[in-house]
GROMACS .gro file of C-alpha atoms in nm:
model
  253
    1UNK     CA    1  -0.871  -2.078   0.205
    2UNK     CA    2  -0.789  -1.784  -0.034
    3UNK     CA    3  -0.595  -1.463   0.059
    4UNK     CA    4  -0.668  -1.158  -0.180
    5UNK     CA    5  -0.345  -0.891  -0.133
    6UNK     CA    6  -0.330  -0.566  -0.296
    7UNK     CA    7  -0.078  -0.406  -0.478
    8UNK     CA    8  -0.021  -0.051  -0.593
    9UNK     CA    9   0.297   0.062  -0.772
   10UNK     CA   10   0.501   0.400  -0.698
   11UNK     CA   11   0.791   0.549  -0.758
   12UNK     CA   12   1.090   0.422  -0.574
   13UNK     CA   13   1.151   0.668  -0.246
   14UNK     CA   14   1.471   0.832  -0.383
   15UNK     CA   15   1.320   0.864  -0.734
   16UNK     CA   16   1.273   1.275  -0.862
   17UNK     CA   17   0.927   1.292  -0.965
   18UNK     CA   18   0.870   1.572  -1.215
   19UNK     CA   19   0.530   1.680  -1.413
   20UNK     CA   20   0.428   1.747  -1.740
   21UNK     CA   21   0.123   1.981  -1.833
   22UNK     CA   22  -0.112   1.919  -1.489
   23UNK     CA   23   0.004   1.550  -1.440
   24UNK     CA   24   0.285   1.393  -1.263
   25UNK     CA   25   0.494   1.225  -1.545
   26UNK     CA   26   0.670   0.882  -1.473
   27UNK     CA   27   0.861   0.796  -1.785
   28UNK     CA   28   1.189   0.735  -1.687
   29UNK     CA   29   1.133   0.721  -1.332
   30UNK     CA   30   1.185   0.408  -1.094
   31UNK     CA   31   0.915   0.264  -0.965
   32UNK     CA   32   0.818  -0.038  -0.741
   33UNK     CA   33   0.558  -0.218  -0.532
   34UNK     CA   34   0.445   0.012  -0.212
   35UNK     CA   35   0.624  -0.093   0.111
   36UNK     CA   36   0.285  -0.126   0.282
   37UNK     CA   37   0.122  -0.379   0.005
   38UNK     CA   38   0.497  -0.577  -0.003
   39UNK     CA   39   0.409  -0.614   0.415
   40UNK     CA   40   0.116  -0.751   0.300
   41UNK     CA   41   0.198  -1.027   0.036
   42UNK     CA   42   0.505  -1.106   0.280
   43UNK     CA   43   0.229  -1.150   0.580
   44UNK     CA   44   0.009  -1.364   0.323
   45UNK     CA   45   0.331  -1.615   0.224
   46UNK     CA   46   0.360  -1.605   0.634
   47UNK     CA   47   0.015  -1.747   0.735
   48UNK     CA   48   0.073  -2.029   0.458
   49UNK     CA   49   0.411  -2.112   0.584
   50UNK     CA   50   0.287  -2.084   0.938
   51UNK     CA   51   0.074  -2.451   0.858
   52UNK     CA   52  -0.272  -2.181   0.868
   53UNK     CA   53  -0.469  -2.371   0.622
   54UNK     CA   54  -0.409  -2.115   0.322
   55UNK     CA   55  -0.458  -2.248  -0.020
   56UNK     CA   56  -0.399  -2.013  -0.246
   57UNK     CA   57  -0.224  -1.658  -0.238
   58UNK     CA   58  -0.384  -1.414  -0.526
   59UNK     CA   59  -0.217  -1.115  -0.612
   60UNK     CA   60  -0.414  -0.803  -0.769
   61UNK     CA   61  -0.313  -0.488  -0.917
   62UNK     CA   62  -0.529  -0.218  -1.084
   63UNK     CA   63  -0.355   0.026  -1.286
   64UNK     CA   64  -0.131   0.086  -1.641
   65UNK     CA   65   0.112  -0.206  -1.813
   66UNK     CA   66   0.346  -0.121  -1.553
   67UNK     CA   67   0.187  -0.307  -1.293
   68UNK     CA   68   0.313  -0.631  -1.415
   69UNK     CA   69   0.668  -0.569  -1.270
   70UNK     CA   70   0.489  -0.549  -0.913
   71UNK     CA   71   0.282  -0.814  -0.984
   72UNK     CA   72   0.590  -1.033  -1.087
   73UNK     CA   73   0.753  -0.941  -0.814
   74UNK     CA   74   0.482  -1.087  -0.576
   75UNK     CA   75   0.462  -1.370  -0.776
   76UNK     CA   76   0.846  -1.420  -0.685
   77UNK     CA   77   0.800  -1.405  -0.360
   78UNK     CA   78   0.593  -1.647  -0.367
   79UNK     CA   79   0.221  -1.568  -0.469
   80UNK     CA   80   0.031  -1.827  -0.636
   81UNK     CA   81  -0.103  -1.612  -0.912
   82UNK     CA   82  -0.207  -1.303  -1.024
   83UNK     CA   83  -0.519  -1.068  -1.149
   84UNK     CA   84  -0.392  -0.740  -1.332
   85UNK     CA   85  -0.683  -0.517  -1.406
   86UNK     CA   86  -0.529  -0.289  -1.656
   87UNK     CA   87  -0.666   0.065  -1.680
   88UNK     CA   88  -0.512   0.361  -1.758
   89UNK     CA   89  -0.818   0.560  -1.578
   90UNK     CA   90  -0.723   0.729  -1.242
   91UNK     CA   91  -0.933   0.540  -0.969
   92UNK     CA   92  -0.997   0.657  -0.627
   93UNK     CA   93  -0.999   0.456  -0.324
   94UNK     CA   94  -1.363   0.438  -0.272
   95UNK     CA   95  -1.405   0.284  -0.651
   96UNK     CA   96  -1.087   0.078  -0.658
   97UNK     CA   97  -1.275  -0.081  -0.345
   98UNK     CA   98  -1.539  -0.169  -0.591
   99UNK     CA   99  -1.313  -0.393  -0.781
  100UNK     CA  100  -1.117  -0.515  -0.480
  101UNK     CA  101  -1.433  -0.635  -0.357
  102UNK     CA  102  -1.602  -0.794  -0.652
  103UNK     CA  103  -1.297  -0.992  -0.737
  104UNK     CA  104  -1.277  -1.127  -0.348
  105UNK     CA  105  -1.602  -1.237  -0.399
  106UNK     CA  106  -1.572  -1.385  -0.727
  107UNK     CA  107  -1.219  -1.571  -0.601
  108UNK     CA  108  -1.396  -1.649  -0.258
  109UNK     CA  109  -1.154  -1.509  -0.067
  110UNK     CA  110  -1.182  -1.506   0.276
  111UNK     CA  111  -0.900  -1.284   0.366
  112UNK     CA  112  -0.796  -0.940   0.213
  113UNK     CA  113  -0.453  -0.768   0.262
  114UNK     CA  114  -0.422  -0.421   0.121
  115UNK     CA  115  -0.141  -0.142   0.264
  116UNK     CA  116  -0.264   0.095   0.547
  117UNK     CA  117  -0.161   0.403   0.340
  118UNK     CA  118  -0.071   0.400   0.027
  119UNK     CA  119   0.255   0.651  -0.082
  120UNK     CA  120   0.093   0.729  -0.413
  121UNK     CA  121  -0.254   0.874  -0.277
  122UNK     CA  122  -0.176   0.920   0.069
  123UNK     CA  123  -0.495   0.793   0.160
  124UNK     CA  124  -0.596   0.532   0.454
  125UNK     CA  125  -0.955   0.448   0.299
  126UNK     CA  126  -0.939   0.200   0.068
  127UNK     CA  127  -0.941  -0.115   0.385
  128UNK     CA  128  -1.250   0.084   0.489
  129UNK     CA  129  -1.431   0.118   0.174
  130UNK     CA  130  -1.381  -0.231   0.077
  131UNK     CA  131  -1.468  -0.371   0.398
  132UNK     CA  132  -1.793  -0.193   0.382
  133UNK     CA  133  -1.867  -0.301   0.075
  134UNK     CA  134  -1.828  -0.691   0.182
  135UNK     CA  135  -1.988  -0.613   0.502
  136UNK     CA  136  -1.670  -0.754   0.656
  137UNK     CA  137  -1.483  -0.695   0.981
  138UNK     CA  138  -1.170  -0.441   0.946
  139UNK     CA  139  -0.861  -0.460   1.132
  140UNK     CA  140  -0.638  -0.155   1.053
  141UNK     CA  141  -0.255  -0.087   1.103
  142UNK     CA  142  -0.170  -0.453   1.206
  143UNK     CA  143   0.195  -0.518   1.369
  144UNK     CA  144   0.063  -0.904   1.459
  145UNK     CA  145  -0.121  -1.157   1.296
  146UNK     CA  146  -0.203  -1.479   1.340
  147UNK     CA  147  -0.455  -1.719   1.184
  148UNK     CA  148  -0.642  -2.058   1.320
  149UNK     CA  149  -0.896  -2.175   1.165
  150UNK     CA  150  -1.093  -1.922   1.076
  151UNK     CA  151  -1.003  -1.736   1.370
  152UNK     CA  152  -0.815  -1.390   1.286
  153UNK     CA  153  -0.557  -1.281   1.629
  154UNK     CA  154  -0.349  -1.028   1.680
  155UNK     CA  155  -0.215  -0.708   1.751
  156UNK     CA  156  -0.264  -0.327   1.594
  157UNK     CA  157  -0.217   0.035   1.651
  158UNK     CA  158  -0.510   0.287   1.795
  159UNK     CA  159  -0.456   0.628   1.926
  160UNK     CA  160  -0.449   0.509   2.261
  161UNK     CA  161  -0.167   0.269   2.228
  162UNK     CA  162  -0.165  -0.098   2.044
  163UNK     CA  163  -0.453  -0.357   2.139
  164UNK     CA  164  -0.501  -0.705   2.100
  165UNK     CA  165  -0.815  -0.805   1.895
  166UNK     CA  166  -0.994  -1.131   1.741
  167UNK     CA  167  -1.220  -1.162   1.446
  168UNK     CA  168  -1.397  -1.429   1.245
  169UNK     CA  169  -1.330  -1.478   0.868
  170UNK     CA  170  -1.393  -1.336   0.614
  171UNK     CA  171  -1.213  -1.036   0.717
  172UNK     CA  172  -1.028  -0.693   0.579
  173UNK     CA  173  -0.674  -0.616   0.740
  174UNK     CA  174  -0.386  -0.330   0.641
  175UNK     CA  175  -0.090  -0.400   0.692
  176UNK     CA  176   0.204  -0.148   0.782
  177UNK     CA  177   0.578  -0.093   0.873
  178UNK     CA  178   0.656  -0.339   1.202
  179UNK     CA  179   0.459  -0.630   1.064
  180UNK     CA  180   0.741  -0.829   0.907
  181UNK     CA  181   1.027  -0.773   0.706
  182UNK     CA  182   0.949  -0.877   0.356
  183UNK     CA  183   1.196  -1.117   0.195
  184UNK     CA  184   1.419  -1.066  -0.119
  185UNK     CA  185   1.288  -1.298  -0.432
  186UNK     CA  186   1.595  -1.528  -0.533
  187UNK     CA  187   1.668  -1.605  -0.853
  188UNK     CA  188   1.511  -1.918  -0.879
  189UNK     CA  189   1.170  -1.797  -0.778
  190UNK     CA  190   1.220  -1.469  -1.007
  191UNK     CA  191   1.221  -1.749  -1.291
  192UNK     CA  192   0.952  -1.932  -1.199
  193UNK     CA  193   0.762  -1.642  -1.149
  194UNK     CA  194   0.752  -1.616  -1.540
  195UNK     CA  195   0.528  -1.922  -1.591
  196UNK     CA  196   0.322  -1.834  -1.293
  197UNK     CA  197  -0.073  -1.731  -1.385
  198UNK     CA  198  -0.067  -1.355  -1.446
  199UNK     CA  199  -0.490  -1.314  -1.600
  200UNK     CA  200  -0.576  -0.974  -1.724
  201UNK     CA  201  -0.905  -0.857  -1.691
  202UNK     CA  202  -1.110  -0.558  -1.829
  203UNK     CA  203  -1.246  -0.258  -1.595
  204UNK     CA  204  -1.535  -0.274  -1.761
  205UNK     CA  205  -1.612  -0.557  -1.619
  206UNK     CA  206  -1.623  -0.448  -1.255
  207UNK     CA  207  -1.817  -0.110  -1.350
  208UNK     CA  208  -1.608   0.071  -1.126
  209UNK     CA  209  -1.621   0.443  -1.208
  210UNK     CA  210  -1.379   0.730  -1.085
  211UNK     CA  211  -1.591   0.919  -0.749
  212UNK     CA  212  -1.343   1.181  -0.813
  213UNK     CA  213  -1.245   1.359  -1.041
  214UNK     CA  214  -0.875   1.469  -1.102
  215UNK     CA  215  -0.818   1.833  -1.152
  216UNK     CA  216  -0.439   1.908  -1.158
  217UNK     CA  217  -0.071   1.841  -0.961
  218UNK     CA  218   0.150   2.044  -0.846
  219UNK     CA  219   0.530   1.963  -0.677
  220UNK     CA  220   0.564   2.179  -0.347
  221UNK     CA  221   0.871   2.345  -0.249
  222UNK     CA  222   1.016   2.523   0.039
  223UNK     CA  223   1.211   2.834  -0.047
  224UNK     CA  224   1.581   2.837   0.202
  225UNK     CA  225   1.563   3.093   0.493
  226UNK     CA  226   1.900   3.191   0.377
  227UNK     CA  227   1.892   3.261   0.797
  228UNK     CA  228   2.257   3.269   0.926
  229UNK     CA  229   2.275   3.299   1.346
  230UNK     CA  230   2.588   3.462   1.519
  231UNK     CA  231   2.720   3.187   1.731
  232UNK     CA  232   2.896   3.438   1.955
  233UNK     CA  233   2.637   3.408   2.188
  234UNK     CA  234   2.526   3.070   2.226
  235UNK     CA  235   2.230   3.191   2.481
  236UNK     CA  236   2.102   3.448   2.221
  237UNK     CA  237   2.211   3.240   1.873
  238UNK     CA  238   1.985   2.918   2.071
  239UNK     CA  239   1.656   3.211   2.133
  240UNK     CA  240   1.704   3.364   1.771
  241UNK     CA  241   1.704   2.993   1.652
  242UNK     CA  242   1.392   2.887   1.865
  243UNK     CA  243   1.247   3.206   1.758
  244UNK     CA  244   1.292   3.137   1.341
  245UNK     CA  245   1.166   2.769   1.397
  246UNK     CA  246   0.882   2.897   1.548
  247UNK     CA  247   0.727   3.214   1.359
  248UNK     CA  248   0.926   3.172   1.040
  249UNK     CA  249   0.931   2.802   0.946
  250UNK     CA  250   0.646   2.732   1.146
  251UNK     CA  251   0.801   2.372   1.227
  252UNK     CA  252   0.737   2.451   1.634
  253UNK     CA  253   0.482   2.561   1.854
   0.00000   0.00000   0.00000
């Protein structure tokens, strides 16, 4: 059995991001794999360690040069090889599922692993999209996971609480924060990583096209209050503060 697991690249969490012209411009800045896709290669190494019947772990990447840091990062960790499908054209998730899908099929995977929400487009759909391309089960915002056979258990989040479910390969699941706690590449494996299959392929050859098209960014920023509260009173400093929160920063109801 194959697993297929996504990864996107963004800048690290502490990096400054800055633009230039309408675009957000990352020269200079830090960036590595997403936390959610990193849950997801760590879950795939997990199910082969776990004596699951996995074969092969495939790690994909769509995106500029860049991506090969991410993707040799996976491949330190442990993935088998990797499919880079460099582009420098913006995708969205609805057409990056077109390529996510096309190269499961093409690998026969059987199990797909992609991030629940991705920090770079803030966006939950591309599980969806690609499951519905396949025709495949989905099993969103997993925090448990186990595999035998070709039986798919576990746990995940809903609205009302978490649940228990089962599904049937082939099968779509995102992964999130709670799942595991990826490991740390050693040396060793950071070295073999460099002979490791890393194939790039064409977008052109998955005739995925943008579905949207991308007008402009912009950085948002809060102006300061600049509020200062008289502590004399701690009765009417605690109203005045409940007051500000409320109709001024608009952070309470």
């Amino acid at each position: 059995m194959k697993i297929l697991t996504l990864i996107r690249q963004v800048p690290d969490a502490e990096a400054r991001v800055r633009l230039s012209g309408n675009a957000v411009d990352l020269d200079g800045t830090t960036v590595v794999m997403d936390g959610m896709d990193e849950y997801g290669v760590e879950e795939a190494l997990r199910l082969r360690e776990s004596g699951a019947g996995v074969d092969e772990i495939i790690a994909l990447a769509v995106g500029p040069k860049r991506n090969e840091d991410a993707l040799r990062t996976a491949l330190a960790m442990g993935a088998d090889r990797a499919v880079h499908v460099e582009t420098d054209e913006r995708l969205d998730a609805v057409s990056l599922s077109k390529v996510v899908a096309q190269l499961a099929q093409a690998e026969n995977a059987e199990l797909i692993l992609v991030g629940g929400q991705e920090a770079d487009w803030d966006s939950q759909a591309l599980g969806a999209a690609t499951a519905e391309r396949l025709g495949w089960p989905q099993l969103t915002w997993t925090n448990e996971l186990k595999l035998e056979g070709d039986k798919l258990t576990g746990r995940h989040d809903v609205d009302e609480g978490n649940e228990s479910f089962e599904a049937t390969l082939p099968a779509v699941v995102t992964t999130q924060q709670g799942l595991n706690e990826p490991r740390y590449p050693t040396l060793p494996n950071i070295m073999k990583a460099k002979k490791k299959e890393l194939r790039k392929d064409d977008l052109a050859s998955y005739s995925a096209q943008p579905k949207v098209k991308f007008v402009g960014a912009e950085i948002q920023t809060r102006a300061r209050l600049n509020k200062i509260i008289d502590g004399k009173d701690p009765q009417a400093a605690a109203a005045q503060l409940l007051d500000l929160l409320r109709n001024e920063a608009k952070v309470i109801k």
